[in-house]
Amino acid sequence: MEKFFKWFIAVFLILHGMVFIIAGLILKILISSEVSGNDSSSIFLLFPIIGLVPLLVGIVILIINIREVKRVRDLKISGVEIKAEITGFKRTNYYINRRSLYRVEAKDNNGNIYFSNARMQHKLKKKYEIGDEVTVLISPDDSRNYTVLLEI
C-alpha cells in the first residue's frame, strides 16, 4: 500500500501540474483573442507558475521511486543474500497521520547491523517479531549499499 501511495502521489502531482499549465495556455489563447489590451497578459503567467511547482515535485518523487526500484532490482540480480536476525524496531522522526514510522534493525552473524526503510509500526508488528529472520541483499562492490527485504 505504501509503495502504491508513493507512485500515486507522483502521478497525481504531475497530472495536477500539467492541468494548470494547459489551463493557463488555453485561457491565454481564449482571452487574448477577445481582449487586445496588454493589461490582462500578466494573469496568465499565474497558472503555469502554479502548475510548475506540483509538476516538478511529482517528477522528483517519480525519479526517486524509479531509482529505488532499479537499486533493489540490481541487488536482487547481483547482490549477496544473507540472513539477519531482527534485534529491534527503531523509531524515526517522521510521522504519517500522527503515527511514527519505524525501521527494522537486523543483525547478521558477523555483527553487522542493517536497517530497513521506514514503515508503519502496526504493519511491522503484525508480520515480524524480535528474533525473526529477514533477508538482506548487499552489493558485492559496496557494503553500504544494501536493502532489507520485508514482505509487507
mmCIF file of C-alpha atoms in Angstrom:
data_model
loop_
_atom_site.group_PDB
_atom_site.id
_atom_site.type_symbol
_atom_site.label_atom_id
_atom_site.label_comp_id
_atom_site.label_asym_id
_atom_site.label_seq_id
_atom_site.Cartn_x
_atom_site.Cartn_y
_atom_site.Cartn_z
ATOM 1 C CA MET A 1 0.000 0.000 0.000
ATOM 2 C CA GLU A 2 2.824 2.413 0.836
ATOM 3 C CA LYS A 3 4.527 1.724 -2.489
ATOM 4 C CA PHE A 4 1.269 2.344 -4.337
ATOM 5 C CA PHE A 5 0.786 5.593 -2.426
ATOM 6 C CA LYS A 6 4.232 6.898 -3.472
ATOM 7 C CA TRP A 7 3.540 6.187 -7.139
ATOM 8 C CA PHE A 8 0.007 7.606 -6.886
ATOM 9 C CA ILE A 9 1.217 10.874 -5.348
ATOM 10 C CA ALA A 10 3.881 11.280 -8.046
ATOM 11 C CA VAL A 11 1.429 10.729 -10.913
ATOM 12 C CA PHE A 12 -1.236 12.894 -9.263
ATOM 13 C CA LEU A 13 1.149 15.833 -8.822
ATOM 14 C CA ILE A 14 2.421 15.552 -12.391
ATOM 15 C CA LEU A 15 -1.115 15.498 -13.788
ATOM 16 C CA HIS A 16 -2.188 18.347 -11.494
ATOM 17 C CA GLY A 17 0.707 20.489 -12.682
ATOM 18 C CA MET A 18 0.033 19.702 -16.329
ATOM 19 C CA VAL A 19 -3.645 20.638 -15.963
ATOM 20 C CA PHE A 20 -2.723 24.040 -14.515
ATOM 21 C CA ILE A 21 -0.173 24.735 -17.236
ATOM 22 C CA ILE A 22 -2.564 23.715 -20.017
ATOM 23 C CA ALA A 23 -5.418 25.684 -18.428
ATOM 24 C CA GLY A 24 -3.240 28.791 -18.340
ATOM 25 C CA LEU A 25 -2.320 28.412 -22.003
ATOM 26 C CA ILE A 26 -5.935 27.833 -23.042
ATOM 27 C CA LEU A 27 -7.116 30.862 -21.071
ATOM 28 C CA LYS A 28 -4.406 32.979 -22.647
ATOM 29 C CA ILE A 29 -5.477 31.919 -26.132
ATOM 30 C CA LEU A 30 -9.187 32.439 -25.432
ATOM 31 C CA ILE A 31 -8.950 35.816 -23.711
ATOM 32 C CA SER A 32 -6.139 37.256 -25.842
ATOM 33 C CA SER A 33 -8.305 36.814 -28.906
ATOM 34 C CA GLU A 34 -11.107 38.803 -27.224
ATOM 35 C CA VAL A 35 -9.047 41.499 -25.484
ATOM 36 C CA SER A 36 -6.453 43.442 -27.377
ATOM 37 C CA GLY A 37 -5.134 45.253 -24.266
ATOM 38 C CA ASN A 38 -1.810 44.474 -22.641
ATOM 39 C CA ASP A 39 -3.148 44.573 -19.030
ATOM 40 C CA SER A 40 -4.540 41.036 -18.916
ATOM 41 C CA SER A 41 -1.432 39.185 -20.113
ATOM 42 C CA SER A 42 0.219 39.029 -16.681
ATOM 43 C CA ILE A 43 -2.584 36.995 -15.117
ATOM 44 C CA PHE A 44 -1.902 34.100 -17.493
ATOM 45 C CA LEU A 45 1.558 33.665 -16.039
ATOM 46 C CA LEU A 46 -0.038 32.699 -12.717
ATOM 47 C CA PHE A 47 -1.490 29.375 -13.932
ATOM 48 C CA PRO A 48 1.732 27.976 -15.437
ATOM 49 C CA ILE A 49 3.759 29.069 -12.395
ATOM 50 C CA ILE A 50 1.273 27.409 -10.027
ATOM 51 C CA GLY A 51 1.296 24.301 -12.228
ATOM 52 C CA LEU A 52 5.083 24.163 -12.418
ATOM 53 C CA VAL A 53 5.504 23.562 -8.672
ATOM 54 C CA PRO A 54 3.474 20.304 -8.392
ATOM 55 C CA LEU A 55 4.810 19.177 -11.769
ATOM 56 C CA LEU A 56 8.425 19.439 -10.601
ATOM 57 C CA VAL A 57 7.690 17.876 -7.195
ATOM 58 C CA GLY A 58 5.900 14.980 -8.891
ATOM 59 C CA ILE A 59 8.799 14.446 -11.284
ATOM 60 C CA VAL A 60 11.288 14.402 -8.388
ATOM 61 C CA ILE A 61 9.180 11.845 -6.468
ATOM 62 C CA LEU A 62 8.875 9.737 -9.627
ATOM 63 C CA ILE A 63 12.647 9.794 -10.205
ATOM 64 C CA ILE A 64 13.299 8.784 -6.577
ATOM 65 C CA ASN A 65 10.833 5.874 -6.876
ATOM 66 C CA ILE A 66 12.352 4.678 -10.158
ATOM 67 C CA ARG A 67 15.890 4.824 -8.735
ATOM 68 C CA GLU A 68 14.822 2.819 -5.669
ATOM 69 C CA VAL A 69 13.153 0.151 -7.824
ATOM 70 C CA LYS A 70 16.269 -0.110 -10.013
ATOM 71 C CA ARG A 71 18.554 -0.324 -6.982
ATOM 72 C CA VAL A 72 16.540 -3.165 -5.415
ATOM 73 C CA ARG A 73 16.302 -4.949 -8.777
ATOM 74 C CA ASP A 74 20.076 -4.733 -9.252
ATOM 75 C CA LEU A 75 20.637 -6.032 -5.726
ATOM 76 C CA LYS A 76 18.312 -8.977 -6.411
ATOM 77 C CA ILE A 77 20.306 -9.799 -9.548
ATOM 78 C CA SER A 78 23.889 -9.321 -8.384
ATOM 79 C CA GLY A 79 23.713 -8.828 -4.615
ATOM 80 C CA VAL A 80 24.884 -11.189 -1.914
ATOM 81 C CA GLU A 81 21.976 -12.615 0.044
ATOM 82 C CA ILE A 82 22.442 -13.089 3.775
ATOM 83 C CA LYS A 83 20.124 -13.852 6.669
ATOM 84 C CA ALA A 84 19.894 -11.489 9.609
ATOM 85 C CA GLU A 85 18.011 -11.648 12.894
ATOM 86 C CA ILE A 86 15.680 -8.829 13.901
ATOM 87 C CA THR A 87 17.050 -7.207 17.055
ATOM 88 C CA GLY A 88 14.549 -4.385 17.399
ATOM 89 C CA PHE A 89 12.377 -1.690 15.906
ATOM 90 C CA LYS A 90 13.877 1.793 15.762
ATOM 91 C CA ARG A 91 11.564 4.806 15.821
ATOM 92 C CA THR A 92 12.234 7.551 13.268
ATOM 93 C CA ASN A 93 11.446 11.258 13.454
ATOM 94 C CA TYR A 94 8.964 11.032 10.568
ATOM 95 C CA TYR A 95 5.212 10.903 11.058
ATOM 96 C CA ILE A 96 2.258 9.927 8.892
ATOM 97 C CA ASN A 97 -1.177 10.727 10.314
ATOM 98 C CA ARG A 98 0.398 11.436 13.715
ATOM 99 C CA ARG A 99 1.924 7.955 13.762
ATOM 100 C CA SER A 100 5.659 7.409 13.931
ATOM 101 C CA LEU A 101 7.467 5.424 11.296
ATOM 102 C CA TYR A 102 9.717 2.590 12.415
ATOM 103 C CA ARG A 103 12.699 0.805 10.897
ATOM 104 C CA VAL A 104 13.577 -2.830 11.412
ATOM 105 C CA GLU A 105 17.015 -3.275 12.955
ATOM 106 C CA ALA A 106 18.618 -6.570 11.953
ATOM 107 C CA LYS A 107 21.978 -8.076 12.885
ATOM 108 C CA ASP A 108 23.831 -10.764 10.943
ATOM 109 C CA ASN A 109 26.207 -13.434 12.280
ATOM 110 C CA ASN A 110 29.235 -11.162 11.765
ATOM 111 C CA GLY A 111 27.750 -8.442 13.979
ATOM 112 C CA ASN A 112 26.851 -6.039 11.150
ATOM 113 C CA ILE A 113 23.667 -4.060 11.766
ATOM 114 C CA TYR A 114 21.214 -3.295 8.951
ATOM 115 C CA PHE A 115 18.167 -1.018 8.930
ATOM 116 C CA SER A 116 15.118 -1.329 6.702
ATOM 117 C CA ASN A 117 13.193 1.504 5.103
ATOM 118 C CA ALA A 118 10.712 3.255 7.391
ATOM 119 C CA ARG A 119 7.322 1.586 7.781
ATOM 120 C CA MET A 120 4.238 1.954 9.937
ATOM 121 C CA GLN A 121 4.639 0.184 13.287
ATOM 122 C CA HIS A 122 1.348 -1.714 13.216
ATOM 123 C CA LYS A 123 2.289 -3.295 9.871
ATOM 124 C CA LEU A 124 5.707 -4.341 11.153
ATOM 125 C CA LYS A 125 4.433 -5.748 14.454
ATOM 126 C CA LYS A 126 1.776 -7.860 12.703
ATOM 127 C CA LYS A 127 4.320 -9.552 10.447
ATOM 128 C CA TYR A 128 7.612 -9.538 12.375
ATOM 129 C CA GLU A 129 8.816 -10.061 15.921
ATOM 130 C CA ILE A 130 12.204 -9.715 17.553
ATOM 131 C CA GLY A 131 14.231 -12.825 16.729
ATOM 132 C CA ASP A 132 12.677 -13.456 13.299
ATOM 133 C CA GLU A 133 14.982 -13.856 10.314
ATOM 134 C CA VAL A 134 14.908 -11.452 7.372
ATOM 135 C CA THR A 135 16.810 -11.430 4.102
ATOM 136 C CA VAL A 136 19.375 -8.709 3.479
ATOM 137 C CA LEU A 137 20.756 -8.079 -0.004
ATOM 138 C CA ILE A 138 24.216 -6.499 -0.045
ATOM 139 C CA SER A 139 26.082 -5.149 -3.049
ATOM 140 C CA PRO A 140 29.344 -7.031 -3.648
ATOM 141 C CA ASP A 141 31.085 -3.743 -4.540
ATOM 142 C CA ASP A 142 29.879 -1.534 -1.683
ATOM 143 C CA SER A 143 28.751 -2.949 1.658
ATOM 144 C CA ARG A 144 26.908 0.316 2.428
ATOM 145 C CA ASN A 145 24.552 -0.369 -0.494
ATOM 146 C CA TYR A 146 22.063 -2.858 0.945
ATOM 147 C CA THR A 147 18.366 -3.424 1.395
ATOM 148 C CA VAL A 148 16.401 -5.378 3.969
ATOM 149 C CA LEU A 149 13.655 -7.302 2.202
ATOM 150 C CA LEU A 150 10.411 -7.088 4.147
ATOM 151 C CA GLU A 151 7.250 -8.805 2.974
ATOM 152 C CA ILE A 152 4.578 -6.317 3.974
#
